[in-house]
XYZ file of C-alpha atoms in Angstrom:
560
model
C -0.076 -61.661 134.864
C 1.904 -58.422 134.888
C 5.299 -57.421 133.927
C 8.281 -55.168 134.713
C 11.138 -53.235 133.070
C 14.422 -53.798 134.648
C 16.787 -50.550 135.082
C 18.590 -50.851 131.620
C 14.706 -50.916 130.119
C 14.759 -54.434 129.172
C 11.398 -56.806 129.794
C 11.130 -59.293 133.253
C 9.831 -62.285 133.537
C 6.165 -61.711 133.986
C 4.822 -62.948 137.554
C 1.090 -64.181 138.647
C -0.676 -61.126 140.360
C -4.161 -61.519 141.895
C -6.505 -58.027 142.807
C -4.968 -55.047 143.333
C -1.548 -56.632 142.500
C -1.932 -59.178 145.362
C -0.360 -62.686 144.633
C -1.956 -64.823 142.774
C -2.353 -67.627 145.419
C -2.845 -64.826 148.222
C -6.016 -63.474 146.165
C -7.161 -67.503 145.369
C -7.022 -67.524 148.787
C -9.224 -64.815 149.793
C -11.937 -65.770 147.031
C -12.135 -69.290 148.597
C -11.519 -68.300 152.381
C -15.236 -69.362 153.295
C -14.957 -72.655 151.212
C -12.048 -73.779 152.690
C -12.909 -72.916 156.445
C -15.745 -75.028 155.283
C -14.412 -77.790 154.404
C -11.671 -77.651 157.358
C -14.809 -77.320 159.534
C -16.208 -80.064 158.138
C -13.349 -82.047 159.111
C -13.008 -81.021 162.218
C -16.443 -82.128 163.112
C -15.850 -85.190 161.129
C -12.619 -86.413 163.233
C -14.472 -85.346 166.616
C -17.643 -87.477 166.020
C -15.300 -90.622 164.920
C -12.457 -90.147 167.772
C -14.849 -88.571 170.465
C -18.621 -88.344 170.046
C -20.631 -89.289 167.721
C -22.896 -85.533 168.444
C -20.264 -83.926 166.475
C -21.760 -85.180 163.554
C -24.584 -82.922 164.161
C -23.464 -80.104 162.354
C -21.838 -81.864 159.117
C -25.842 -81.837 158.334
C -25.277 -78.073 157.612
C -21.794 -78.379 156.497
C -21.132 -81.008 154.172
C -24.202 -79.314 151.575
C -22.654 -76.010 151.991
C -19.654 -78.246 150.874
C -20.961 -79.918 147.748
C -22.357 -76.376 146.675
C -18.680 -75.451 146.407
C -17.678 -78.564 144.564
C -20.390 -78.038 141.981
C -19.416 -73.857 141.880
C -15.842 -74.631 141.084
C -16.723 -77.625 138.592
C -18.959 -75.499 136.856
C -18.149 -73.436 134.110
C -21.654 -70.993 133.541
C -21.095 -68.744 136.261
C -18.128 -66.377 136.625
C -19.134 -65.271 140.247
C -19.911 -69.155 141.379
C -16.173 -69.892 140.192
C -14.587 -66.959 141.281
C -16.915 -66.770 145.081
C -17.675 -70.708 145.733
C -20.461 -70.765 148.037
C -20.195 -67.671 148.936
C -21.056 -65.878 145.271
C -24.817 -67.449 145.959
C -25.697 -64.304 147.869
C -25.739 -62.337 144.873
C -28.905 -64.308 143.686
C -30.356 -64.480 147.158
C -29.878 -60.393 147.703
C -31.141 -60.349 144.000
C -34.038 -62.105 145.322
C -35.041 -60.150 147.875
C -34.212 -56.722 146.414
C -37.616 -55.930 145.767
C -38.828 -56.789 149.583
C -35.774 -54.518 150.895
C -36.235 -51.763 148.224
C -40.091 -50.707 149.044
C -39.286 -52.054 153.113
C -35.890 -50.150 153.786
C -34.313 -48.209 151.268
C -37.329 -45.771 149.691
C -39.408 -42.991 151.199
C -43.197 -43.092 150.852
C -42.856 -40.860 146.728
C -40.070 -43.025 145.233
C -41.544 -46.602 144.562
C -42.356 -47.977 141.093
C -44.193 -48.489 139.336
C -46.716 -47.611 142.521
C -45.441 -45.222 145.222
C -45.584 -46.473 148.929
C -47.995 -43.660 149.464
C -50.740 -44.996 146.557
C -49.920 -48.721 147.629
C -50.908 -48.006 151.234
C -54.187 -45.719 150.102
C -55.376 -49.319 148.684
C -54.137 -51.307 151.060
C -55.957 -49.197 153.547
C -59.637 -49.045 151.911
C -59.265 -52.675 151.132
C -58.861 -53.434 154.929
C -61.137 -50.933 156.188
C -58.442 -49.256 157.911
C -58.593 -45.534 158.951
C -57.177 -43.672 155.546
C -57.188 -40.097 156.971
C -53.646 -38.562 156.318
C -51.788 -36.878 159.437
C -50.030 -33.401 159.336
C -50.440 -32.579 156.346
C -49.443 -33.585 152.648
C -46.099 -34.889 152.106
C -46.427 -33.872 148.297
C -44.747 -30.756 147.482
C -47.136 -28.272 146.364
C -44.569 -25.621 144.435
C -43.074 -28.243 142.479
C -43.458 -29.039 138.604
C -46.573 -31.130 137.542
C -48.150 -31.039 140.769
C -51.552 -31.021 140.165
C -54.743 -29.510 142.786
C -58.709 -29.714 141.968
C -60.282 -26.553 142.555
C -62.961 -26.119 145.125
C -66.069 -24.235 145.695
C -66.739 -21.688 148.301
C -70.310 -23.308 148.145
C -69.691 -27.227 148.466
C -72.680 -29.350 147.226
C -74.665 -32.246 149.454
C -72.079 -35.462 149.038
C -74.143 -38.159 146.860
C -74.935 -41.220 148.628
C -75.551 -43.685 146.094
C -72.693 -44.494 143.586
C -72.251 -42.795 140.105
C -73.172 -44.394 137.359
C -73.325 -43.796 133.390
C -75.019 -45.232 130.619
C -72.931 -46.775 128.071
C -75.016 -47.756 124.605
C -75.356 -45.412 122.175
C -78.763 -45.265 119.537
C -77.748 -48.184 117.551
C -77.442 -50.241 121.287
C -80.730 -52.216 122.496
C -79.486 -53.073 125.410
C -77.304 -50.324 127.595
C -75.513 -51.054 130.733
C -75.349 -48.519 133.807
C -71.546 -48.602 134.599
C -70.074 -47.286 137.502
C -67.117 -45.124 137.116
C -64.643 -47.267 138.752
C -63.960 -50.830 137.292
C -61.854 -53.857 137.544
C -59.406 -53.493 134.072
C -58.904 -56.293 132.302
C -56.480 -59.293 133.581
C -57.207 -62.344 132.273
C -57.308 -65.680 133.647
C -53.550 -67.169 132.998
C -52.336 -64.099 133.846
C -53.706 -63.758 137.081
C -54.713 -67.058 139.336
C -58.122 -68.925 139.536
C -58.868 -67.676 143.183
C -57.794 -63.912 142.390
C -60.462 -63.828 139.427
C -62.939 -65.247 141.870
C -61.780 -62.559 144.092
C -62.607 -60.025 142.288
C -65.738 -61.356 139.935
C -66.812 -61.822 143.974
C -65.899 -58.224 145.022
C -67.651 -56.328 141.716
C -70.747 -58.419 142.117
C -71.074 -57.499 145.717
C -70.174 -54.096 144.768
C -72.040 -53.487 141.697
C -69.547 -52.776 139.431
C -68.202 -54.675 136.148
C -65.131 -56.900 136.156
C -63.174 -57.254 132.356
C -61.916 -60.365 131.427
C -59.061 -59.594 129.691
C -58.261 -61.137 126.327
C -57.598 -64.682 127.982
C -61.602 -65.535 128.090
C -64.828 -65.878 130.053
C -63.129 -68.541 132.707
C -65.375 -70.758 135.262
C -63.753 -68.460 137.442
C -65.432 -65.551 135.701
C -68.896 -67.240 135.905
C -69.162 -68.734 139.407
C -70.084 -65.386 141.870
C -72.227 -63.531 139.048
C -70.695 -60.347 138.833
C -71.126 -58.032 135.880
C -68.685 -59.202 133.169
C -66.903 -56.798 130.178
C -65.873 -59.669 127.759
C -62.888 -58.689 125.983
C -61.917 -60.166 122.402
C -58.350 -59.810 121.343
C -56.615 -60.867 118.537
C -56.273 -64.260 119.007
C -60.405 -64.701 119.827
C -60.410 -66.940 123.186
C -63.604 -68.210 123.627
C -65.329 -67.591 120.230
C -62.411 -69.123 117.831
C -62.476 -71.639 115.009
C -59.594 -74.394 114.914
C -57.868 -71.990 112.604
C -58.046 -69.333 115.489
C -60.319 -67.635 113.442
C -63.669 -65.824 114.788
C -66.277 -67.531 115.083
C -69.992 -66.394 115.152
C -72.037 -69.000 116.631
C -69.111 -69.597 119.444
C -69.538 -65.611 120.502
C -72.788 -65.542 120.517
C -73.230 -68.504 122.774
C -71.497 -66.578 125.472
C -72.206 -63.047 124.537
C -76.216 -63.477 125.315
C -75.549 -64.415 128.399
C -77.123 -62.176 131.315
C -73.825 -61.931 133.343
C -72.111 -60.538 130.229
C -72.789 -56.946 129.891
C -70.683 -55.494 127.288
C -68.109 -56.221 124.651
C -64.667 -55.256 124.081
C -62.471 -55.543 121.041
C -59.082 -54.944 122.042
C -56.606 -53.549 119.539
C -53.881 -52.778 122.114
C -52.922 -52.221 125.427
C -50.956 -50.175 127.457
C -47.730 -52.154 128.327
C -47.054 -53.903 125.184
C -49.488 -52.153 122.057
C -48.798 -53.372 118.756
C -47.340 -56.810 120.277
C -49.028 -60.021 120.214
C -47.945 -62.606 122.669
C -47.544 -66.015 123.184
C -48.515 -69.146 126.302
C -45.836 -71.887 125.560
C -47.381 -75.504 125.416
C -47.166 -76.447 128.854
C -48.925 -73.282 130.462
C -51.540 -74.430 128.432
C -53.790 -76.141 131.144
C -57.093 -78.258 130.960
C -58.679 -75.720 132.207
C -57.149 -72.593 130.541
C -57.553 -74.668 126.938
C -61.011 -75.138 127.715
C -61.608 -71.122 128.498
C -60.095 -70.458 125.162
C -60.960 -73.287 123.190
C -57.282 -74.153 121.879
C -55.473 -77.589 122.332
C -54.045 -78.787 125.735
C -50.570 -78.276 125.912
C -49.799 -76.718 122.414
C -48.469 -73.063 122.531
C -51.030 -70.536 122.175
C -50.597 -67.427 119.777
C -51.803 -63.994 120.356
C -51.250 -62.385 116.939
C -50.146 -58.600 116.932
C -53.172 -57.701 114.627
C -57.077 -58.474 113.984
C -57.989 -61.369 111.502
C -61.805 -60.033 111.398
C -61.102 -56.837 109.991
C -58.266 -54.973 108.309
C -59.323 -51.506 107.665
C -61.207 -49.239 109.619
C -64.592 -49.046 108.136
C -64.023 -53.227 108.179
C -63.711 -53.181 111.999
C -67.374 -50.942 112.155
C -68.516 -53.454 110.331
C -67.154 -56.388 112.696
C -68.159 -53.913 115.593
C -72.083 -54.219 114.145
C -71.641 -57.488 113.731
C -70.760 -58.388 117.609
C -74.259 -56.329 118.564
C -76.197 -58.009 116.518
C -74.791 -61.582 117.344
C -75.298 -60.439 121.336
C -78.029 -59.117 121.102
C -78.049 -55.566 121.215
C -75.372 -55.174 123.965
C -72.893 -52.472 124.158
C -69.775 -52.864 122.007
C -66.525 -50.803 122.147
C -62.785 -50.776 121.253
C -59.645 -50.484 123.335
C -56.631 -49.515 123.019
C -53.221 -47.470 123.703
C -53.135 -44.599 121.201
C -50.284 -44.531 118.898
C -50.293 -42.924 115.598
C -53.109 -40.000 116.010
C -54.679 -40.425 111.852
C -55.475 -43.817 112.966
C -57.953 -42.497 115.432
C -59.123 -40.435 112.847
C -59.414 -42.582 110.276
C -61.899 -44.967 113.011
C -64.211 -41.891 113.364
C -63.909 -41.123 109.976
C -65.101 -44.574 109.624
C -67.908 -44.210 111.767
C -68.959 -41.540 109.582
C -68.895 -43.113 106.381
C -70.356 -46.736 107.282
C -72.907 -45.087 110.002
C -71.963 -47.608 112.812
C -70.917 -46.324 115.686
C -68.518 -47.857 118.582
C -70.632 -47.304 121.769
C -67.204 -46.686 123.746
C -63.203 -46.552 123.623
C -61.061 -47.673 126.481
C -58.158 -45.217 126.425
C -55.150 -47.374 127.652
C -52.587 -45.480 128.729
C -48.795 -46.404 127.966
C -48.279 -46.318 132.112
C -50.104 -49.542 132.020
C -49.050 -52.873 133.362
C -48.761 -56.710 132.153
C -47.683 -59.471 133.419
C -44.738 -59.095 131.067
C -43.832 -57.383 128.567
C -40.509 -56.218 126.268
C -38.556 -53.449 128.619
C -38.502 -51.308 125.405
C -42.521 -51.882 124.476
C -43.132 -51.279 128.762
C -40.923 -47.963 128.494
C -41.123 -46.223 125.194
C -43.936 -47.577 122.764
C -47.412 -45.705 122.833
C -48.819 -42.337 124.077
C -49.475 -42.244 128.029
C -52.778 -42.339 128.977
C -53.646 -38.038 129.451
C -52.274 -38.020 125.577
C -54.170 -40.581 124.706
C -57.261 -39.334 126.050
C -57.301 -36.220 125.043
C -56.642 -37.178 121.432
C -59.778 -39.827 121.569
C -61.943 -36.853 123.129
C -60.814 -34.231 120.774
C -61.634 -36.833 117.466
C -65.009 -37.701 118.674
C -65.910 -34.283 119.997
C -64.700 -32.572 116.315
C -66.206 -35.000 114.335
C -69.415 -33.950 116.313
C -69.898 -37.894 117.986
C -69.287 -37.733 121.274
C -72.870 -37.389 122.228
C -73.028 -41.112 121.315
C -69.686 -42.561 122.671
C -68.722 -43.042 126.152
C -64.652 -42.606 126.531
C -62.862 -44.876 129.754
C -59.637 -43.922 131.062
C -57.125 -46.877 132.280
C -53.549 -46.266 133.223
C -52.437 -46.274 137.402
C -55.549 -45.272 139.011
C -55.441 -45.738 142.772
C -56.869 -42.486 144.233
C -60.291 -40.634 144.140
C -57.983 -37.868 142.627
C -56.940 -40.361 139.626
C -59.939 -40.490 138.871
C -61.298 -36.728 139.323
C -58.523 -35.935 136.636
C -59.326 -38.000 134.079
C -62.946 -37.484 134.012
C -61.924 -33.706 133.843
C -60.122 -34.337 131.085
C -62.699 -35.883 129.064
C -63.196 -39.636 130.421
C -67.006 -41.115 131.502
C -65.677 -44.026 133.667
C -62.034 -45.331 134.760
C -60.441 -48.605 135.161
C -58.290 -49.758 137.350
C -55.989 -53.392 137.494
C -53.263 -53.261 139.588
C -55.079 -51.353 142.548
C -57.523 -54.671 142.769
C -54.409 -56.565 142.519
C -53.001 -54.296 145.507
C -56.533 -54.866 147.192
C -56.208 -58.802 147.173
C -52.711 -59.333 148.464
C -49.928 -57.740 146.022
C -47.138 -56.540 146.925
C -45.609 -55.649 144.390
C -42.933 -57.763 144.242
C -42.589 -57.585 140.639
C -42.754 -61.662 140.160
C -45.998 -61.887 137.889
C -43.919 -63.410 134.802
C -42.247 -65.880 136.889
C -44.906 -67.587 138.589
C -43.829 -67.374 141.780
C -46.068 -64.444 142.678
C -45.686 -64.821 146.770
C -49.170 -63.651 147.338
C -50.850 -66.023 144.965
C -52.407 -63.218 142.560
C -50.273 -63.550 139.780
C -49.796 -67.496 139.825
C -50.890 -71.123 138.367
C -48.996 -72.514 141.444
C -51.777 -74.249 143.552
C -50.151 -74.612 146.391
C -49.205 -70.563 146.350
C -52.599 -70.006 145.928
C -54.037 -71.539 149.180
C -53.041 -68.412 150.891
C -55.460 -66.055 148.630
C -58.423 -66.675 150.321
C -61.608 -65.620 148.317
C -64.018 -64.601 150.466
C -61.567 -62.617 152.492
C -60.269 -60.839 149.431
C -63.865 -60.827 147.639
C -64.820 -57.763 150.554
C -61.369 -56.460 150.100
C -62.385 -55.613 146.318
C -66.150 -54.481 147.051
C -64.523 -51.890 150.190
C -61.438 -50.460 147.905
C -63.670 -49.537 145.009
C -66.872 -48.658 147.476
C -64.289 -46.093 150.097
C -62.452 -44.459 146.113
C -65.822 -43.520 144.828
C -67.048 -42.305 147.989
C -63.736 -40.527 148.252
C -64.228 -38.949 144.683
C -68.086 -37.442 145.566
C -66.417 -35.791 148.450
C -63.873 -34.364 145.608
C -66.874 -33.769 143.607
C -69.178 -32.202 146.398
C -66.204 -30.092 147.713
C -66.077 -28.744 143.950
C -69.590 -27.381 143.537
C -70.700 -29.934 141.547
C -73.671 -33.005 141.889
C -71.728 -35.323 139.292
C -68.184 -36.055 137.984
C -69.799 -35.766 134.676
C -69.788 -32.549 135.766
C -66.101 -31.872 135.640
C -64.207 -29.944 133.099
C -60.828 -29.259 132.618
C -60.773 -25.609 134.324
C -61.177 -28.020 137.300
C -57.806 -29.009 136.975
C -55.008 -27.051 137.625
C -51.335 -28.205 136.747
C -48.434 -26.413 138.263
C -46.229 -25.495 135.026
C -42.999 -23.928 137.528
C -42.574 -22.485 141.188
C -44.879 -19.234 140.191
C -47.292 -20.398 137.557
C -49.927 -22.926 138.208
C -52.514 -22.967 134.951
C -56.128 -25.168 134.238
C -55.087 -28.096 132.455
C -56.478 -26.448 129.203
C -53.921 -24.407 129.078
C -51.583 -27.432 128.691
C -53.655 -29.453 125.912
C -55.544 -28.615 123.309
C -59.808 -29.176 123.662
C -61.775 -28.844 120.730
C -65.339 -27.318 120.125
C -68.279 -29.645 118.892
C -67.708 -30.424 114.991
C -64.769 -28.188 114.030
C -62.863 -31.435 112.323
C -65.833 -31.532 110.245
C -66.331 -27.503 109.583
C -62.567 -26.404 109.595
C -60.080 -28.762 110.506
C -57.374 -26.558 108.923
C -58.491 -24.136 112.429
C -57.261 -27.051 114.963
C -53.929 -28.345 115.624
C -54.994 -31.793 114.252
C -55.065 -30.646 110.531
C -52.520 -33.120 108.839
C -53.240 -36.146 110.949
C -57.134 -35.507 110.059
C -56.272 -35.157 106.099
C -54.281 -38.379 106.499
C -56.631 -40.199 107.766
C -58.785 -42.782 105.429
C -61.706 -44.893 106.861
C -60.776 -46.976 104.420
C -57.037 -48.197 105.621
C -55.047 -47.677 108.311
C -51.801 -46.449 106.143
C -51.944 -42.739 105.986
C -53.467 -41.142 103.098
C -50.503 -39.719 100.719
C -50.667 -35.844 100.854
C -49.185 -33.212 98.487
């Protein structure tokens, strides 16, 4: 409704105005123009197929739904668009739809996608098919601008190795170490990701060699059935080893944790896309099957809480850390998690110190990581990224003079042999990968995993969605990914000088810091010397964090 003045200033009569001061009943018309041809259609075809032939009526099988869609749109009283668009205002939701599949298809370049580029999608997608991965005319990166990032080569290349890298994980407290590779499956749990994708990839690692983390959902049938190595991961809410109350329980772990398939044991604290969050499976995601893998009722909603009920201080958790070797019998037992406040890593070494127990490895999640769903604000701006992260974790067991004993792991959008290179330059043993084995059996990133209409049938509890994932198929999809990156990274390794990726140091890295200054990534972050938190931490750049640390809580200490 608009008004007007007349020429002596006084008010109109208001008149009915649609857009753009149309008519109100021209602009009506315009919104419903394709309901009404319609429905004029439809009778049209109706009066034909009653006065002439009955074939008419053919296309009223199209027509008269399209119809009652634009009944129910201008009955309804939820949707603005529906009311205002009848029929028509459905494309929204359909373009909505498919703006993922026309986003990474038509509208980007091969740098632009997220959270994966086209460029890293394809690398995958290429290994995992054993299709040619060799990269024509050159790089499309560009090498002069800011944080590009180049590993330095030798003038005198070493022999490539032939057999895979490997490194021991189980420090002198550990009876029984494990010979990891240094690239793994990350943990996704079962729940998260579908039946035949675990099998897919518990297939791939065992034919590969490598280990396969269960995420904090628990050691599934779908875990067990091809044998490969196993990482079993303990979160908060203990699936697998818990008591009615949800609480830990002993003789439940250590039923599962001497198996032979499970290698090692992870307590997770946090993780990349969502740390400090717990999480929740309403009721009726709560299977037979997925009830039985964490031992909680059928059908009631299970609860992730945000913290630990096993420990609640540092020097409690080495104690619950000593605990888990013991009840498995010597294996390997570590922590992971997405570093947040940096006196809380100190305060676990400082821990480690006082009690004498020591983790036998840390998972450094980085914040980059990914979930099946998260809060936007936890996804985008809780928790350090993962080169933060690990540099912190290296620098607080290298100072404290412990990182002889503990193995670091680096997880956070590894695709590439060059992913890799850099973190183990930076101070990682192994790296992790999820979403690349996800890219490696079928995803395509359509950004569906929360929904459960994952179209691939990776991300999915939908049987019938899964019939397409076919496990054997995707099983040597896994085992050729993971067996073409390493193979990739001891060219990188070879073409370096070097035998081993243990080998790597951060001088190896160089990080472009503008368009004339390129600089070793030590020039960027601080790397400690062996025991300086212990001789002078007033010398490092770590001082406060390191006086506020206590073993014995993880509150700061009070200073001053």
């Amino acid at each position: 409704m608009t008004t007007t003045r007349t020429a002596d200033g006084g008010r109109a009569q208001p008149h009915a105005t649609g857009g753009a001061d149309r008519p109100l009943f021209l602009d009506r018309a315009v919104r419903h123009a394709a309901f009404a041809l319609l429905v004029l259609a439809g009778l049209l075809f109706l009066v034909l197929a009653l006065a002439v032939d009955g074939d008419y009526a053919w296309p009223l099988l199209v027509i008269a739904p399209l119809i009652a869609v634009g009944v129910v749109d201008i009955r309804q009283t939820v949707h603005a668009i529906r009311f205002n668009y009848p029929v028509v205002g459905h494309l929204r939701w359909i373009f909505e739809d498919l703006r993922p599949y026309l986003r990474q298809y038509i509208v980007e370049d091969d740098l632009e996608g997220r959270p994966y580029n086209r460029l890293a999608r394809t690398l995958v997608y290429e290994r995992a098919k054993g299709d040619e991965d060799a990269q024509p005319l050159g790089t499309q990166l560009d090498v002069y601008a800011q944080r590009y990032e180049v590993l330095v080569h030798s003038v005198a290349p070493h022999p490539v190795a032939t057999e895979p890298f490997r490194v021991t994980v189980g420090g002198p407290q550990c009876l029984k170490p494990y010979s990891a590779q240094v690239l793994n499956i990350s943990a996704m749990s079962f729940g998260s990701l579908s039946a035949r994708a675990i099998e897919a990839l518990n297939a791939g690692a065992a034919r590969g060699g490598f280990y396969h983390d269960t995420g904090e959902g628990g050691f599934s049938p779908y875990h067990r059935m091809h044998g490969g190595d196993i990482v079993w991961e303990l979160g908060s809410g203990y699936f697998g080893c818990r008591d009615d109350q949800g609480r830990f329980d002993p003789d439940h772990f250590a039923e599962t944790a001497r198996l032979d398939q499970v290698k090692m044991i992870e307590i997770k604290l946090s993780q990349g896309a969502k740390p400090g969050h717990g999480g929740m499976l309403p009721g009726p995601k709560v299977t037979a099957e997925i009830a039985a893998t964490r031992k909680v009722p059928e059908g009631v909603d299970c609860i992730s809480p945000a913290r630990h009920s096993a420990f609640d201080t540092p020097e409690g958790m080495m104690r619950f850390v000593q605990q888990l070797r013991d009840l498995s019998g010597g294996k390997p037992v570590g922590i992971k998690l997405c570093v947040g406040q940096p006196h809380e890593i100190f305060a676990i070494v400082k821990a480690m110190l006082s009690t004498g127990i020591l983790v036998d490895f840390i998972v450094v999640d980085g914040a980059e990581g990914g979930t099946g769903a998260a809060p936007r604000e936890f996804s985008d701006h809780l928790g350090l990224p993962m080169r933060e992260g690990l540099v912190l974790v290296r620098n607080a067991l290298v100072g404290a003079g412990l990182r002889p004993h503990v193995k670091i792991a680096a997880a956070g959008k590894m695709t590439s042999a060059f992913d890799l290179a850099a973190a183990l330059a930076i101070g990682a043993d192994w790296c992790n990968a999820a979403r690349a084995f996800m890219f490696a059996i079928g995803c395509v990133q359509s950004v569906k995993c929360h929904t459960g209409r994952c179209p691939t049938g990776v991300a999915t509890q939908d049987p019938d969605r899964q019939k397409g994932l076919v496990v054997e198929d995707k099983a040597e999809r896994v085992r050729r990914y993971q067996a073409r990156t390493v193979h990739a990274l001891a060219d990188l390794v070879a073409a370096a000088g070097l035998d081993h990726p243990d080998q790597l140091e951060p001088r190896h890295l160089l990080h472009r810091r503008s368009p004339n200054e390129i600089v070793p990534i030590d020039r960027l972050y601080p790397f400690l010397k062996p025991g300086v938190l212990i001789e002078a931490p007033d010398a490092t750049p770590y001082a406060a964090d390191w006086a506020a640390a206590d073993p014995a809580s993880f509150a700061p200490r009070r200073i001053g």
